[in-house]
Amino acid sequence: MYKAFFGLNDNPFSIAPNPHYLFLSDRHREALAHLTYGLGETGGFVLLTGEVGTGKTTVSRCLLKQLPDNTDTAFILNPSLTESELLATLCDELGIVYGDEPSLKQLTDLISKFLLENHSKERNTVLIIDEAQHLRAEVLEQLRLLTNLETDTKKLLQVILIGQPELQQLLKRQELRQLAQRITARYHLLPLTIEEVALYVQHRLQVAGRHEPLFHKSAIKALHKYSGGIPRLINLLCERALMASYAQSKVPIDSKMVRLASAEVLGEEPEKKSLLLPVSIAASLLATFGIAFYLFSPAGSTAAGPSLNENPSVSAEQSQSAGISAEKLPNQGVAQVQAVKQDVSSNSLSSSQRVLNSAIAQSHEIDTAYASILGLWGKVPYIGLSACQSAKQQGLDCFQQQGNWHSLVRLNYPAVVYLVDDNQQAFYGTVVSRQGEQILLQLNEQQLWVSRDWFTRHFTGTFEILWQAPNNQPKEIGQSANQSQIQWLENSLARINDRAPRLVDHFDAELEQQLMAFQRQHGLSADGIAGTQTLIQLNLYLSDAGPRLGQSKRLY
């Protein structure tokens, strides 16, 4: 209807997965690299998660195109199956013939025979399951049993699980702990940034035949605001905005058109954020810290009643079993909270647990966590920009990573962490400091000391840090790099491994082995080339700029 008006030869914002419109942001490419790395190693399971519409299926289809010719693939789109149904579907995908009403054992034997024959022919077998959050625990266990078939060096069946964030929680169940230990690579795909939204929209317009800008800068900001950076929602909003622009015979498309499109597509217009967001956050944080210092100092405790560690309603035995710390840590203005076991009833909850529950209930907005980490760097969020864009404007970069307690401790940077409560509801916090087996966690306006055990049980594995990237960093250091870059790489690896650097004049085998060991340790593709992700990881350890979790500048 509006193609001729805008000079288009196709509908640029159809939600159909047209490969001609493939757009891979930096995070999509990073996700693809993680999947490729997982398949390139010894095999097992690879995990890709993300919110609805972030492009998980797009990444998987791109991965399929990159698989070598000697790979047989099975793609399962509807995983709401029993064990027998899943195995039968796998047989159908791989062209394995089976009889009527086969038993579980017969299907397993046929698949095992196929995998062994494929291995003898030097062929790989990959199973990709989309919407894997719908898999039943017993079906996942059956998949794990299939991957038991292996040689001395690799698994004969490699499995890629793609799903929404609930999949991460499913894999934390006790009965699936063996499967979770076999995940060789995992990545959580985040929405597009505002810069990526602009590139995404322009890319689709150019593919459809229009090379002139069609969306005003204010419209791009509105698209990012109302879509949350979700590509599928961006398509819907852009489609509706194009229709409004055509009806009014008006170009370029402005923020008002996008706002009206949001009201139609999403049903209601999202609330506008207050222009005083940075000021209000800073003021509330200062007020909270002042009150906390008064309440938890000796004088404040006397005036206000028992401190969090002196609650008379919980006996000493209960306190010990619940993990409530009685040890005084250096920061007197911070509540000290550990995990309370489920057998402590709500009527006998300690004051520390009530404070923790209240803080969690107020920590469902990730913007607050980002405001906290920006504050640790002496920066502030900017109105109309995402947290990472605010950081970029102030000389910092964001870096997302998947990991665990050890990953955080090793990097030694404050981090925004993605958490879930006991009801599997997402909330967000900022890791501010660390002492031994405890970390100082900021939830909304409250800072709490939590144990490693509590943190591990609530941590989804996704965290994001801020850091100061070096200037004039090369994009890659490999065999063809100049001598000064090769020497820098040798010096950096030596410093991280606490050894004396060698004098090198070329990229020798020893340097390559050291680099590959570093890459494997950090879940990177062990290709012996220091690409973008490897260089970022190296510089994170080498940088002296900014706050750290511990007293030392670096923890290697």
Coordinates of C-alpha atoms in Angstrom, one line a residue, residues 297-547:
S297 CA 25.5 1.9 64.4
P298 CA 25.7 1.1 68.1
A299 CA 23.9 4.3 69.1
G300 CA 21.2 3.8 66.4
S301 CA 20.7 0.2 67.5
T302 CA 20.0 1.3 71.0
A303 CA 17.5 3.9 70.0
A304 CA 15.7 1.9 67.3
G305 CA 15.7 -1.6 68.9
P306 CA 17.6 -4.8 68.1
S307 CA 20.0 -4.8 65.1
L308 CA 19.6 -7.3 62.3
N309 CA 22.0 -9.6 64.0
E310 CA 20.4 -9.3 67.5
N311 CA 16.8 -10.2 66.7
P312 CA 15.3 -11.8 69.9
S313 CA 12.6 -13.7 67.9
V314 CA 15.3 -16.0 66.4
S315 CA 17.2 -18.3 68.7
A316 CA 21.0 -18.8 68.4
E317 CA 20.4 -22.2 67.0
Q318 CA 17.9 -20.9 64.4
S319 CA 20.3 -18.1 63.5
Q320 CA 23.2 -20.6 62.9
S321 CA 21.1 -22.9 60.8
A322 CA 19.6 -20.1 58.8
G323 CA 23.1 -18.7 58.0
I324 CA 22.5 -15.2 59.5
S325 CA 26.0 -13.8 60.0
A326 CA 26.8 -12.7 63.6
E327 CA 30.3 -11.6 62.6
K328 CA 30.8 -7.8 62.5
L329 CA 32.1 -6.8 59.1
P330 CA 34.0 -3.5 58.6
N331 CA 31.1 -1.5 57.1
Q332 CA 28.9 -0.6 60.1
G333 CA 26.2 1.0 57.9
V334 CA 25.4 -2.2 55.9
A335 CA 23.0 -5.0 56.8
Q336 CA 24.6 -8.4 57.0
V337 CA 22.3 -11.0 55.5
Q338 CA 22.7 -14.7 54.6
A339 CA 20.3 -17.2 53.2
V340 CA 17.4 -18.3 55.5
K341 CA 16.3 -21.9 55.1
Q342 CA 12.8 -22.5 53.9
D343 CA 11.8 -24.3 57.2
V344 CA 11.8 -21.0 59.1
S345 CA 8.2 -19.9 59.0
S346 CA 7.2 -16.4 58.0
N347 CA 6.1 -15.6 61.6
S348 CA 9.6 -16.2 62.9
L349 CA 11.6 -14.5 60.1
S350 CA 14.5 -12.5 61.3
S351 CA 14.6 -8.8 60.8
S352 CA 17.6 -9.4 58.4
Q353 CA 15.4 -11.7 56.2
R354 CA 12.6 -9.2 56.2
V355 CA 15.0 -6.5 55.0
L356 CA 16.3 -8.8 52.3
N357 CA 12.8 -9.8 51.1
S358 CA 11.8 -6.1 51.0
A359 CA 14.9 -5.2 49.0
I360 CA 14.3 -8.0 46.5
A361 CA 10.7 -6.8 46.0
Q362 CA 12.0 -3.4 45.1
S363 CA 14.7 -4.6 42.7
H364 CA 12.8 -5.6 39.6
E365 CA 13.9 -2.6 37.5
I366 CA 17.4 -3.1 35.9
D367 CA 17.8 0.7 35.4
T368 CA 18.3 1.1 39.2
A369 CA 21.1 -1.5 39.2
Y370 CA 22.8 0.3 36.3
A371 CA 22.4 3.6 38.1
S372 CA 24.2 2.1 41.1
I373 CA 27.2 0.7 39.0
L374 CA 27.5 4.1 37.2
G375 CA 27.6 5.7 40.6
L376 CA 30.5 3.5 41.7
W377 CA 32.5 4.8 38.7
G378 CA 31.5 8.4 39.6
K379 CA 29.1 8.6 36.6
V380 CA 25.4 9.3 36.2
P381 CA 22.7 7.9 33.9
Y382 CA 21.6 10.3 31.1
I383 CA 17.9 10.8 30.3
G384 CA 16.9 9.3 27.0
L385 CA 19.9 7.0 26.8
S386 CA 20.4 3.4 27.9
A387 CA 22.8 2.7 30.7
C388 CA 25.5 1.5 28.3
Q389 CA 25.1 4.6 26.1
S390 CA 25.3 6.8 29.2
A391 CA 28.5 5.0 30.1
K392 CA 29.8 5.4 26.5
Q393 CA 29.2 9.1 26.6
Q394 CA 31.3 9.3 29.8
G395 CA 34.3 7.3 28.5
L396 CA 33.3 3.7 29.6
D397 CA 32.2 0.6 27.9
C398 CA 29.8 -2.2 28.9
F399 CA 30.8 -5.9 28.8
Q400 CA 28.4 -8.7 29.3
Q401 CA 29.6 -12.1 30.3
Q402 CA 28.2 -15.5 31.4
G403 CA 29.8 -17.1 34.4
N404 CA 29.6 -17.9 38.1
W405 CA 31.0 -16.8 41.5
H406 CA 34.6 -17.6 40.3
S407 CA 34.1 -15.5 37.1
L408 CA 33.1 -12.4 39.2
V409 CA 35.9 -12.9 41.7
R410 CA 38.5 -13.4 38.9
L411 CA 37.5 -10.2 37.1
N412 CA 37.3 -8.3 40.4
Y413 CA 35.0 -5.6 38.9
P414 CA 31.7 -4.3 40.3
A415 CA 28.9 -5.9 38.3
V416 CA 25.2 -5.7 37.5
V417 CA 23.9 -9.2 38.2
Y418 CA 20.8 -11.0 36.9
L419 CA 19.1 -12.9 39.8
V420 CA 15.9 -14.8 40.5
D421 CA 14.0 -15.1 43.8
D422 CA 12.6 -18.2 45.4
N423 CA 9.5 -17.9 43.1
Q424 CA 11.8 -17.8 40.0
Q425 CA 11.0 -14.1 39.4
A426 CA 13.8 -12.0 38.0
F427 CA 15.4 -9.2 39.9
Y428 CA 18.6 -7.2 39.6
G429 CA 21.4 -6.2 41.8
T430 CA 24.9 -4.6 41.8
V431 CA 27.9 -6.5 43.3
V432 CA 29.7 -3.7 45.1
S433 CA 32.4 -5.4 47.1
R434 CA 33.7 -8.7 48.3
Q435 CA 35.3 -10.1 51.5
G436 CA 36.2 -13.8 51.5
E437 CA 33.1 -15.8 50.9
Q438 CA 30.7 -12.9 51.1
I439 CA 29.8 -10.1 48.7
L440 CA 28.2 -6.7 49.3
L441 CA 25.1 -6.7 47.1
Q442 CA 23.1 -3.5 46.4
L443 CA 19.4 -4.1 45.8
N444 CA 17.6 -0.9 44.9
E445 CA 18.6 1.4 47.7
Q446 CA 19.7 -1.2 50.2
Q447 CA 23.2 -2.8 50.6
L448 CA 23.4 -6.3 52.1
W449 CA 26.2 -8.7 52.8
V450 CA 25.2 -12.1 51.3
S451 CA 27.0 -15.4 51.4
R452 CA 28.5 -17.2 48.4
D453 CA 25.9 -20.0 48.8
W454 CA 22.9 -17.6 48.7
F455 CA 24.4 -15.8 45.7
T456 CA 25.1 -19.0 43.8
R457 CA 21.5 -20.2 44.3
H458 CA 20.0 -17.0 43.0
F459 CA 22.5 -16.0 40.3
T460 CA 21.4 -16.8 36.7
G461 CA 24.9 -16.6 35.3
T462 CA 24.5 -13.3 33.4
F463 CA 26.4 -10.2 34.6
E464 CA 27.5 -6.9 33.0
I465 CA 30.5 -4.8 34.0
L466 CA 31.7 -1.3 33.1
W467 CA 35.3 -0.8 32.1
Q468 CA 37.6 1.7 30.5
A469 CA 38.8 0.4 27.1
P470 CA 42.3 1.4 26.0
N471 CA 42.9 3.7 23.1
N472 CA 44.1 2.5 19.7
Q473 CA 43.6 -1.2 20.4
P474 CA 44.2 -3.4 17.3
K475 CA 41.2 -5.5 16.2
E476 CA 43.3 -8.6 16.1
I477 CA 46.7 -10.0 17.0
G478 CA 47.8 -13.1 15.1
Q479 CA 50.6 -14.6 13.0
S480 CA 50.7 -11.5 10.7
A481 CA 50.8 -8.9 13.5
N482 CA 53.8 -6.6 13.9
Q483 CA 56.5 -7.3 16.4
S484 CA 55.4 -4.7 18.9
Q485 CA 51.8 -6.1 19.0
I486 CA 53.2 -9.6 19.4
Q487 CA 55.5 -8.5 22.3
W488 CA 52.5 -6.7 24.0
L489 CA 50.5 -10.0 23.8
E490 CA 53.4 -11.9 25.3
N491 CA 53.9 -9.3 28.1
S492 CA 50.1 -9.3 28.9
L493 CA 49.8 -13.1 29.1
A494 CA 53.0 -13.3 31.3
R495 CA 51.6 -10.6 33.6
I496 CA 48.3 -12.4 34.0
N497 CA 50.0 -15.7 34.6
D498 CA 52.5 -14.1 37.0
R499 CA 55.6 -15.1 35.1
A500 CA 58.5 -13.3 33.5
P501 CA 57.8 -12.3 29.9
R502 CA 60.0 -13.6 27.1
L503 CA 61.5 -11.5 24.4
V504 CA 59.8 -12.6 21.2
D505 CA 60.2 -11.4 17.6
H506 CA 57.5 -13.5 16.0
F507 CA 54.2 -15.3 16.9
D508 CA 55.8 -18.6 18.0
A509 CA 54.2 -21.9 19.1
E510 CA 54.7 -21.2 22.8
L511 CA 52.8 -17.9 22.6
E512 CA 50.0 -19.5 20.6
Q513 CA 49.7 -22.3 23.3
Q514 CA 49.6 -19.7 26.1
L515 CA 46.9 -17.7 24.2
M516 CA 44.8 -20.8 23.6
A517 CA 45.0 -21.8 27.2
F518 CA 43.8 -18.3 28.2
Q519 CA 40.9 -18.5 25.6
R520 CA 39.8 -21.9 26.9
Q521 CA 39.8 -20.7 30.5
H522 CA 37.4 -17.9 29.6
G523 CA 35.0 -19.8 27.3
L524 CA 36.4 -18.2 24.1
S525 CA 37.1 -19.9 20.8
A526 CA 40.6 -21.4 21.3
D527 CA 41.8 -20.5 17.8
G528 CA 45.2 -19.0 18.8
I529 CA 44.2 -15.6 17.5
A530 CA 43.6 -12.6 19.8
G531 CA 40.4 -11.3 18.3
T532 CA 38.1 -8.7 19.7
Q533 CA 36.6 -10.8 22.6
T534 CA 40.1 -12.1 23.6
L535 CA 41.6 -8.6 23.6
I536 CA 38.7 -7.3 25.7
Q537 CA 39.2 -10.1 28.2
L538 CA 42.9 -9.4 28.4
N539 CA 42.5 -5.7 28.9
L540 CA 39.9 -6.3 31.7
Y541 CA 42.7 -7.9 33.7
L542 CA 45.3 -5.4 32.8
S543 CA 43.4 -2.2 33.4
D544 CA 44.1 -0.1 36.6
A545 CA 41.1 2.2 36.0
G546 CA 38.0 2.2 38.1
P547 CA 36.7 0.5 41.3

